[in-house]
CSV table of C-alpha atoms in Angstrom, one decimal:
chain,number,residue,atom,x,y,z
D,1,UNK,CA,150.9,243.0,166.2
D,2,UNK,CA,152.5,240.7,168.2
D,3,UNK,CA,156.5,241.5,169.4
D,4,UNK,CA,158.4,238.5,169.0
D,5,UNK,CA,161.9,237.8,171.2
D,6,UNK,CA,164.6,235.4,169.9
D,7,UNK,CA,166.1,233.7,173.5
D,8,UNK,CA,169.5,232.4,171.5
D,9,UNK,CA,171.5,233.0,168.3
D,10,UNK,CA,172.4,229.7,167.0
D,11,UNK,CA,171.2,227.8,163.9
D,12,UNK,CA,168.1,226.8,165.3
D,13,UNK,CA,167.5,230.8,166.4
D,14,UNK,CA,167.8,231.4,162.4
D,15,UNK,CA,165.0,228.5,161.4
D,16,UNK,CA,162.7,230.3,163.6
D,17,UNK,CA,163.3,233.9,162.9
D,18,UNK,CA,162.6,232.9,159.1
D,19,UNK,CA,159.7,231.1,160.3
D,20,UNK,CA,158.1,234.1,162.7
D,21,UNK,CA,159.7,236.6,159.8
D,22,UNK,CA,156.8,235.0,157.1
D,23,UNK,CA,154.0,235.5,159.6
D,24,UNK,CA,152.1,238.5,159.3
D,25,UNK,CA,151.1,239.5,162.4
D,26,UNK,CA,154.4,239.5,164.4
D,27,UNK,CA,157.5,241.2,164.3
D,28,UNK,CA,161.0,240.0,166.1
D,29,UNK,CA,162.1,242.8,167.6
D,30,UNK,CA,164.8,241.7,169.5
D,31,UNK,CA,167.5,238.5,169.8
D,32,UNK,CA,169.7,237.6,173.5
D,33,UNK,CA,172.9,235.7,173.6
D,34,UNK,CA,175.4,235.4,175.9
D,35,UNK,CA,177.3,238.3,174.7
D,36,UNK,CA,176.2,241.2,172.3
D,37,UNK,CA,178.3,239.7,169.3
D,38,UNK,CA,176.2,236.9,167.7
D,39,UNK,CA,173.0,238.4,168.6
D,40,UNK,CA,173.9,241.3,166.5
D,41,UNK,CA,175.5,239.2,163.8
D,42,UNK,CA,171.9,237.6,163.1
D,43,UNK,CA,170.0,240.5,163.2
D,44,UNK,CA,172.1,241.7,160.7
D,45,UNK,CA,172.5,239.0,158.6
D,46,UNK,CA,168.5,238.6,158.6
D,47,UNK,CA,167.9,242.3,157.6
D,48,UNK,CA,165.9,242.6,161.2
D,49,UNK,CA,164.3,245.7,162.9
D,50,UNK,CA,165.5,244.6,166.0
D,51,UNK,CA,168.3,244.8,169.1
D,52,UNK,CA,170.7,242.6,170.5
D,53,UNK,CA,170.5,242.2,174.2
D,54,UNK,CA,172.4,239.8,176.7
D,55,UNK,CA,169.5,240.0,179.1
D,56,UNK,CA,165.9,238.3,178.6
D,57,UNK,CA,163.9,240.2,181.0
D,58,UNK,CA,165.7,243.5,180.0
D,59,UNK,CA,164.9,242.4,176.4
D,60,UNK,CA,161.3,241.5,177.3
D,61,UNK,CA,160.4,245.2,178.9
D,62,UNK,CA,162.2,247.7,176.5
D,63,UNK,CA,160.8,245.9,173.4
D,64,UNK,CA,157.5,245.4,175.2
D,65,UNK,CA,157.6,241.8,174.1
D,66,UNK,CA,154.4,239.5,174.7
D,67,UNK,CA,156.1,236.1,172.5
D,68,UNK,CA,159.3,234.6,173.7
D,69,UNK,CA,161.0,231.4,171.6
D,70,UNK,CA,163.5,229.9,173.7
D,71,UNK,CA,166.3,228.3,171.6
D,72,UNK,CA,169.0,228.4,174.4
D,73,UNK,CA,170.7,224.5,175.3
D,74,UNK,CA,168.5,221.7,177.4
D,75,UNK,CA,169.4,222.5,180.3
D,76,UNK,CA,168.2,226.1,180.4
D,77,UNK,CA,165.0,225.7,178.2
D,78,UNK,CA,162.5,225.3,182.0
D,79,UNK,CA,164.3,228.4,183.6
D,80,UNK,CA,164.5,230.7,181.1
D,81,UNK,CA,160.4,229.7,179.9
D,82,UNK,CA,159.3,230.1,183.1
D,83,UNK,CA,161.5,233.7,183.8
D,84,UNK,CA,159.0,234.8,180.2
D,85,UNK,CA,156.0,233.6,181.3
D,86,UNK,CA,156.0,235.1,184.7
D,87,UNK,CA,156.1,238.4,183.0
D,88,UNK,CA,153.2,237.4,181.2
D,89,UNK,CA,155.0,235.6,177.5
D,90,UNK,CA,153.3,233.1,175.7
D,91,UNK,CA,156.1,230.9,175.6
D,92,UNK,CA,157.6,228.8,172.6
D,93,UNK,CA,160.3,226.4,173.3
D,94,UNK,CA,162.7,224.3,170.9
D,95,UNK,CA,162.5,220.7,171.8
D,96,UNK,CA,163.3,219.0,175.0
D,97,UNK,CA,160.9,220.8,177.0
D,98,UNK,CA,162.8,220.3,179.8
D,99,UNK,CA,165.2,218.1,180.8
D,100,UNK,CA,162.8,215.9,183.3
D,101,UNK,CA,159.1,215.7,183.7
D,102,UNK,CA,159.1,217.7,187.1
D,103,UNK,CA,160.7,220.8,185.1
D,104,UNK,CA,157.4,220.5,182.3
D,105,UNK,CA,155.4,220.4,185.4
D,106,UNK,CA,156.6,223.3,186.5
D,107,UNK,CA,156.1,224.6,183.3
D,108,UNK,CA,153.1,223.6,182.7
D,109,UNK,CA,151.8,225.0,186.0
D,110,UNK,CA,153.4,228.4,185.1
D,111,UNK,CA,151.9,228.9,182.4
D,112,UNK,CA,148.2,227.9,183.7
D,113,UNK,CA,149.2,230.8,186.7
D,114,UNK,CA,149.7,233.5,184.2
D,115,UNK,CA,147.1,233.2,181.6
D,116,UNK,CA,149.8,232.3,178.6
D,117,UNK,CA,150.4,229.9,176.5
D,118,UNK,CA,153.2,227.3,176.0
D,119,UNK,CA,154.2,225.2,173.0
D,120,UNK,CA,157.2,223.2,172.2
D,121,UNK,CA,158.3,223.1,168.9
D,122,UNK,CA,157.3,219.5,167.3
D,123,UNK,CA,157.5,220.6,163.7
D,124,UNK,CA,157.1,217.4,162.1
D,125,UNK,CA,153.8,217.3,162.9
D,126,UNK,CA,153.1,220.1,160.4
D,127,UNK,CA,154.4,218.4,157.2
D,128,UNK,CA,151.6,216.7,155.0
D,129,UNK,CA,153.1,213.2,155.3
D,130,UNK,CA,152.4,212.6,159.1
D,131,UNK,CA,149.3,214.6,158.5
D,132,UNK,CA,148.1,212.3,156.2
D,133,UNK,CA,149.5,209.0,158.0
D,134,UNK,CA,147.5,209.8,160.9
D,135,UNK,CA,144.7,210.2,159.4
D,136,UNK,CA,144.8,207.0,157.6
D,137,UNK,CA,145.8,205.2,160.8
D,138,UNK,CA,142.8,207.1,162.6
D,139,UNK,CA,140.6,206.7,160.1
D,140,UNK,CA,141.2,203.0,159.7
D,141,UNK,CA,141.7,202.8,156.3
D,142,UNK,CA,144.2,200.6,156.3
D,143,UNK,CA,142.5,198.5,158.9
D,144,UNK,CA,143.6,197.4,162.6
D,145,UNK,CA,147.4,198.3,163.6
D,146,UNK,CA,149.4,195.0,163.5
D,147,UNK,CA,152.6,195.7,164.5
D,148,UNK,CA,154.5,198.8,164.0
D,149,UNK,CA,158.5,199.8,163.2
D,150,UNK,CA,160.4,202.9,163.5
D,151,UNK,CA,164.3,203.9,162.9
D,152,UNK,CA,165.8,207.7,163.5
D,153,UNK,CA,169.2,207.3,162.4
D,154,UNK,CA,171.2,210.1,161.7
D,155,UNK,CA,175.1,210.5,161.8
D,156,UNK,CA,177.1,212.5,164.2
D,157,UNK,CA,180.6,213.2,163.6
D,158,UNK,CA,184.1,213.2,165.9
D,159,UNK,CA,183.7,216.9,166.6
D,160,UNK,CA,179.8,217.4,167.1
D,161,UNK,CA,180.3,217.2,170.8
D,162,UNK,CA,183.1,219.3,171.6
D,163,UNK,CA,180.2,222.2,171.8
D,164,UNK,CA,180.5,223.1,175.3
D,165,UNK,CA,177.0,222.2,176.4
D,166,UNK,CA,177.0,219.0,174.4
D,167,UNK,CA,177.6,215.1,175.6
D,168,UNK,CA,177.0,215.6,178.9
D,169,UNK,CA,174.0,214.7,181.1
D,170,UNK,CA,173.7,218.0,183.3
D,171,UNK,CA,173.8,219.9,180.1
D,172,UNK,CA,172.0,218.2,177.2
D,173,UNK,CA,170.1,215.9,179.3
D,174,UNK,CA,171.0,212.9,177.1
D,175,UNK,CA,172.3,211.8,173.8
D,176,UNK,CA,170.1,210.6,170.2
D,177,UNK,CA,167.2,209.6,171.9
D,178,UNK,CA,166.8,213.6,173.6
D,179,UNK,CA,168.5,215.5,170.9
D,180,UNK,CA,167.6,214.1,167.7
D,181,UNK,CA,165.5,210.8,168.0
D,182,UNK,CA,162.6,212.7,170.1
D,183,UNK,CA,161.7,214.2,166.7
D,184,UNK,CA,160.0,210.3,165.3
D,185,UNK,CA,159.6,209.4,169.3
D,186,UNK,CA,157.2,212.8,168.9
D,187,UNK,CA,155.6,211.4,165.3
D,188,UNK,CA,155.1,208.0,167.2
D,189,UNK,CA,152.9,210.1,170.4
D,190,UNK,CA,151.3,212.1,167.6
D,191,UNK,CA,150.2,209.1,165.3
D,192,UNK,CA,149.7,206.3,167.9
D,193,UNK,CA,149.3,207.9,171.4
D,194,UNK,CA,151.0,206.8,174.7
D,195,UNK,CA,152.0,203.2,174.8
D,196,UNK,CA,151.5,201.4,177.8
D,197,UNK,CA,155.0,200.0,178.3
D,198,UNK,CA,158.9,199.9,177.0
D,199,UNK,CA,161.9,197.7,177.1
D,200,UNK,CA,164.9,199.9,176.4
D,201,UNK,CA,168.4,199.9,175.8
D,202,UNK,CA,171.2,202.7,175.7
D,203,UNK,CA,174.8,202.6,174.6
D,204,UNK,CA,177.1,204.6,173.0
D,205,UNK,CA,179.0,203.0,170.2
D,206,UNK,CA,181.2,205.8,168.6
D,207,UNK,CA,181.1,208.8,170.2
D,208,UNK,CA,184.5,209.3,173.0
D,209,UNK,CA,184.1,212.6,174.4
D,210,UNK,CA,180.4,212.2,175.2
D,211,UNK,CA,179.3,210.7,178.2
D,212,UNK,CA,175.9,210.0,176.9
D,213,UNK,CA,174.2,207.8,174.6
D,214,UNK,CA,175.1,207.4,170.7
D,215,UNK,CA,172.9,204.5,169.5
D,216,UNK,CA,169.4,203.0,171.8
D,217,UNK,CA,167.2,200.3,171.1
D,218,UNK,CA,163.0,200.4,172.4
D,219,UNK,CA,160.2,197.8,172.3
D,220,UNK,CA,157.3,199.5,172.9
D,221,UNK,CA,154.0,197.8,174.2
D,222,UNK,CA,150.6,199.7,173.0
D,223,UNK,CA,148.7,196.2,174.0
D,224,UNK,CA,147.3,195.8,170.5
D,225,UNK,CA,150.3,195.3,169.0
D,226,UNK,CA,154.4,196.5,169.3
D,227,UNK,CA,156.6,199.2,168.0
D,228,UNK,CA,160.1,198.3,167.7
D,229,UNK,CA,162.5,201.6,168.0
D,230,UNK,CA,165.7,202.4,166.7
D,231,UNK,CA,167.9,205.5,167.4
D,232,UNK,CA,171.6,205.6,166.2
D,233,UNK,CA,173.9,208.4,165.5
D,234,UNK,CA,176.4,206.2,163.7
D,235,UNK,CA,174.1,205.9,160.4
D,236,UNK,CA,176.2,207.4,157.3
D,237,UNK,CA,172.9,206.6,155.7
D,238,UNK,CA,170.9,208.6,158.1
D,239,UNK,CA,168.1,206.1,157.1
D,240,UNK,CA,165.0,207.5,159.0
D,241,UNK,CA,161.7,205.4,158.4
D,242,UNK,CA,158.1,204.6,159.9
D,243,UNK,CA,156.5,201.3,159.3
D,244,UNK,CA,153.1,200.2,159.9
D,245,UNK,CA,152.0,196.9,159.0
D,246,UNK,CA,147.7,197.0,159.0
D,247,UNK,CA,145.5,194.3,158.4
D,248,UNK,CA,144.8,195.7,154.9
D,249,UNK,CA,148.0,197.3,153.8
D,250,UNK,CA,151.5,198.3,155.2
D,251,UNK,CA,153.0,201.5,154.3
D,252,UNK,CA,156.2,204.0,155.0
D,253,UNK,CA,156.5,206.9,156.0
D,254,UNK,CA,158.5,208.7,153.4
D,255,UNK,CA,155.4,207.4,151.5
D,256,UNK,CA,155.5,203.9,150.2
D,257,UNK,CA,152.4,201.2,150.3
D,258,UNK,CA,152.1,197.7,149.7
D,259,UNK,CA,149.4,195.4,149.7
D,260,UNK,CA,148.9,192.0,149.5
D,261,UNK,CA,146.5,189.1,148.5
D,262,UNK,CA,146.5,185.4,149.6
D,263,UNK,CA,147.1,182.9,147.2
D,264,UNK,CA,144.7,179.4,147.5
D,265,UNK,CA,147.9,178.3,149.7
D,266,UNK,CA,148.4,181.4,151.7
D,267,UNK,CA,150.9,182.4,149.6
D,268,UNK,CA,151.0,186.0,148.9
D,269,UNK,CA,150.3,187.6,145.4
D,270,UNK,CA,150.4,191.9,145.1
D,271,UNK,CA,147.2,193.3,145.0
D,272,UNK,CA,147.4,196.6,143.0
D,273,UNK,CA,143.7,197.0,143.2
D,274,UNK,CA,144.0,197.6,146.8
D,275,UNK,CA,146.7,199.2,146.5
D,276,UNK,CA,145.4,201.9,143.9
D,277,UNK,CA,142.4,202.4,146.4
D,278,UNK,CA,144.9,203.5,149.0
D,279,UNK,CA,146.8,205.1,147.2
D,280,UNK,CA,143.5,207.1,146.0
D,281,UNK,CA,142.4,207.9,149.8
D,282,UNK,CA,146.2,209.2,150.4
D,283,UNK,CA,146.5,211.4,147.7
D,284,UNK,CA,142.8,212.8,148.3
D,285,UNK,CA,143.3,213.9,151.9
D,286,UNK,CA,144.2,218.1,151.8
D,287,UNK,CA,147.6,219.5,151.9
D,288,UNK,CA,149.0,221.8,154.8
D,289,UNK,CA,148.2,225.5,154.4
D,290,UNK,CA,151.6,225.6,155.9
D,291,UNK,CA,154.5,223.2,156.8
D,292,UNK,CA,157.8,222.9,159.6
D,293,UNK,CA,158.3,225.8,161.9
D,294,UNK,CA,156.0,228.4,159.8
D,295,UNK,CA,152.8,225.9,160.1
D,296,UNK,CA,154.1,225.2,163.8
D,297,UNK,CA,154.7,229.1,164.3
D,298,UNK,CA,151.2,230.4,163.0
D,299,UNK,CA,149.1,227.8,164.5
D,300,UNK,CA,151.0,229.3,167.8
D,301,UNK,CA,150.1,233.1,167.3
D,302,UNK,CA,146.8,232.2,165.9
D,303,UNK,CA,145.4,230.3,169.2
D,304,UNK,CA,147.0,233.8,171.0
D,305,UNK,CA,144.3,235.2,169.0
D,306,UNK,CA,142.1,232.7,170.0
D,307,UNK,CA,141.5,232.0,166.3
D,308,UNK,CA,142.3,228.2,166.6
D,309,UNK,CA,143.3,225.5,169.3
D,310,UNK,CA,146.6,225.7,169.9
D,311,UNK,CA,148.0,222.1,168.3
D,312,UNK,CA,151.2,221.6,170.3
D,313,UNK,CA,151.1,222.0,173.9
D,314,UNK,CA,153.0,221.7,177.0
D,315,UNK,CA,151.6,218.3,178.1
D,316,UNK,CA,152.3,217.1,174.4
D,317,UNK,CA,155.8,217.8,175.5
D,318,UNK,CA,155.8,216.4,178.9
D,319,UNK,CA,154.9,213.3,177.0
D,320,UNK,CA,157.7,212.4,175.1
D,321,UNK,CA,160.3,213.0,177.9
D,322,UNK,CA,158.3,210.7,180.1
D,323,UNK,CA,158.6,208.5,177.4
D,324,UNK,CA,162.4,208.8,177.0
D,325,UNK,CA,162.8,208.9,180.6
D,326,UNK,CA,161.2,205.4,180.7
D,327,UNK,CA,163.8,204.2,178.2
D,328,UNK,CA,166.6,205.2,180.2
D,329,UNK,CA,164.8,203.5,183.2
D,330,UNK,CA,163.9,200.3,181.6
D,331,UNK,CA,168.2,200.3,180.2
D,332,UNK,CA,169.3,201.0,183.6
D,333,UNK,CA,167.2,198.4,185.4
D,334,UNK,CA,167.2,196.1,182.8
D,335,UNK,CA,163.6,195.7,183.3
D,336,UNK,CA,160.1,196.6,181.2
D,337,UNK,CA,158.9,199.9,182.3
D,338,UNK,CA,155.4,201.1,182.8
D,339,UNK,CA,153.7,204.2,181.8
D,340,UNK,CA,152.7,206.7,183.6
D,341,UNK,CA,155.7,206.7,185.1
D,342,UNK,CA,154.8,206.7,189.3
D,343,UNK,CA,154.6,209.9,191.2
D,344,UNK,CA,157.8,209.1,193.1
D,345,UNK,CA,160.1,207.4,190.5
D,346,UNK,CA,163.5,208.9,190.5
D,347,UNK,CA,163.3,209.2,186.6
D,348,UNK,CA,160.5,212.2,186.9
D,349,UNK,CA,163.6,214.0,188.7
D,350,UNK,CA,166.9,215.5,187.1
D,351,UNK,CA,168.6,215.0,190.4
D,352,UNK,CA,167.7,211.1,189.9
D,353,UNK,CA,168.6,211.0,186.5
D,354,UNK,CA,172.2,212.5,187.0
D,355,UNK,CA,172.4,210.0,190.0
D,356,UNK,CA,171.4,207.0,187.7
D,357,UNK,CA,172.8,207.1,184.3
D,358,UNK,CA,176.0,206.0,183.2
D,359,UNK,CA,178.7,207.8,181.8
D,360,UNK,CA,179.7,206.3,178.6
D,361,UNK,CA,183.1,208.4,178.4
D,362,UNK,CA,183.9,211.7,180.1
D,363,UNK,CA,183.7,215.0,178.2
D,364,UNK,CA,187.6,216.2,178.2
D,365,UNK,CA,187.3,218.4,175.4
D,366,UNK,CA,185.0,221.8,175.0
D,367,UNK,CA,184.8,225.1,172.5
D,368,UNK,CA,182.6,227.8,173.2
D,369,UNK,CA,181.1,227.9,169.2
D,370,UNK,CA,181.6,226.1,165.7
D,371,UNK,CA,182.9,228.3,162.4
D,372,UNK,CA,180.2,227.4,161.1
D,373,UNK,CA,176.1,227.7,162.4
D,374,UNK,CA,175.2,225.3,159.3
D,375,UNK,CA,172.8,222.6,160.2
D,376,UNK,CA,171.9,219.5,158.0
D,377,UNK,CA,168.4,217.9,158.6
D,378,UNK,CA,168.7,214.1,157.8
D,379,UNK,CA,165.7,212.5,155.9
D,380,UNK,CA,163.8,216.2,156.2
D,381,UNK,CA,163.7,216.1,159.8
């Protein structure tokens, strides 16, 4: 049996108690907060045998704890991991990582020193659509990648960041592109890999007491062909969509294919043959035994076990804020940026980044909690 602690009592603190909740084989046994107070408050509302503590490590040796999830705010997601896994926790933590690649280093080499593992959460991976979609792109089924399109747009409104910890660099480490866009920049590493270069742009277009971005534009090169990115936080749609455009087919992510045949003068005429055959090789592929933070959640505790490779890891982490780091870069320079990002490059730092990025507006107003710990998830996400 595995003891499970809960670092944080917010809403993202409730996805994942249900999640570890419906895994046999663990047991949360205790949630830290600031304070006693909302700790207690979950516990209670999720019917838990478990204590509220206000101190991790104190948490960690009366409940003999060996799993810690760290759902705390950006800024304190490196210290508090690496505090667990130096006395010896595999380690999950809510998404960013960290907020710059040195702190996943550091991470990364903690967890390597103590013999434990470390995930990040990146539970889009384990839904059946982006399952599928890489396996169709990997597979090539729909034949060689063309040129590629994805939007995360979501909407944010007046109040979101009076949260105290929100809208500010030190803090959140950065606006949509950290905090809500790095789920489909995450999707984009999963199905496609690393690109080799990016063009970026950051502004913020709607959002006063935040000094960070609201809205970013990215061109990403993967030398075969380019990815245009959109993040936005002023969507009412919350329109959120992948787009791949294939040699034999183009299709969406949520699901939608089309294909096309060439008229005698290159005109184009549907071709629903094709398009039943993909269709066919879509709907045969398996489905998920489990999906979101519960597939996430029991792939973690199973490669404890050793039972399976663990499918999100801390490099897979590292990745998408180098990738987001080089955004920021490229906006600030106003230049294309190149991946890996170089050894020395002030954007690998968080004492660079603070130095180097712009502050939209200044944070004048702050509140330590919401009325509410209700979360909506645009387009599933």
């Amino acid at each position: 049996m595995h003891n499970v602690g809960i670092v944080g009592a917010g809403a993202i603190a409730r996805i994942q108690v249900d999640a570890f909740s419906s895994i046999s084989g663990c047991c949360v046994k205790g949630v830290c907060g600031r304070t006693l107070e909302k700790p207690a408050r979950l516990i209670a509302e999720k019917g838990l045998d478990a204590r509220p503590y206000s101190l991790m490590e104190q948490m960690i040796e009366e409940e003999h704890l060996d799993v810690i999830s760290i759902c705390l705010p950006p800024s304190l997601h490196a210290e508090y991991s690496i505090r667990a896994m130096r006395m010896g926790c595999h380690v999950v933590c809510e998404k960013p990582m960290a907020a710059s690649i040195d702190q996943c280093d550091a991470m990364i080499d903690v967890a390597s020193e103590n013999g434990v593992l470390l995930s990040v959460i990146s539970q889009n991976r384990f839904t059946a659509q982006y399952s599928r979609a890489r396996e169709m792109l990997r597979s090539g089924s729909a034949g060689r990648i063309l040129a590629s399109e994805i939007t995360s747009r979501w909407w944010r409104g007046e109040h979101y960041y009076d949260l105290w910890w929100r809208g500010t660099w030190e803090k959140e480490s950065g606006g949509c592109l950290m905090s809500q866009s790095i789920h489909h920049l995450d999707l984009m590493l999963f199905l496609l890999g690393m690109p080799k270069s990016v063009d970026g742009r950051v502004m913020n277009l709607a959002h006063g007491n935040s000094e960070c971005e609201d809205h970013a534009y990215a061109l990403f090169d993967y030398g075969d062909f380019p990815l245009l990115f959109t993040s936005s936080l002023v969507d009412h749609g919350a329109g959120q969509r992948m787009h791949f455009d294939c040699e034999k087919a183009s299709f969406d992510i949520p699901w939608k294919v089309y294909c096309s045949k060439a008229l005698g003068n290159g005109f184009p005429k549907d071709d629903e043959d094709g398009r039943k055959a993909f269709e066919s090789r879509w709907n045969a592929l398996p489905p998920l035994e489990r999906e979101g933070h519960a597939g996430q959640l029991s792939n973690f505790i199973r490669a404890i076990d050793g039972k399976e490779p663990l499918s999100v890891t801390g490099e897979d982490g590292r990745r998408v804020i180098e990738v987001i780091m080089g955004i920021y870069e490229s906006s600030v320079g106003g230049r294309r940026v190149f991946f890996p990002l170089a050894k020395d490059d002030p954007f690998r730092f968080k004492e660079g980044i603070l130095a180097a990025m712009p502050h939209f507006n200044e944070k004048t107003s702050n509140v330590d909690g919401f009325d509410t710990d209700e979360i909506s998830l645009a387009g599933g996400i």
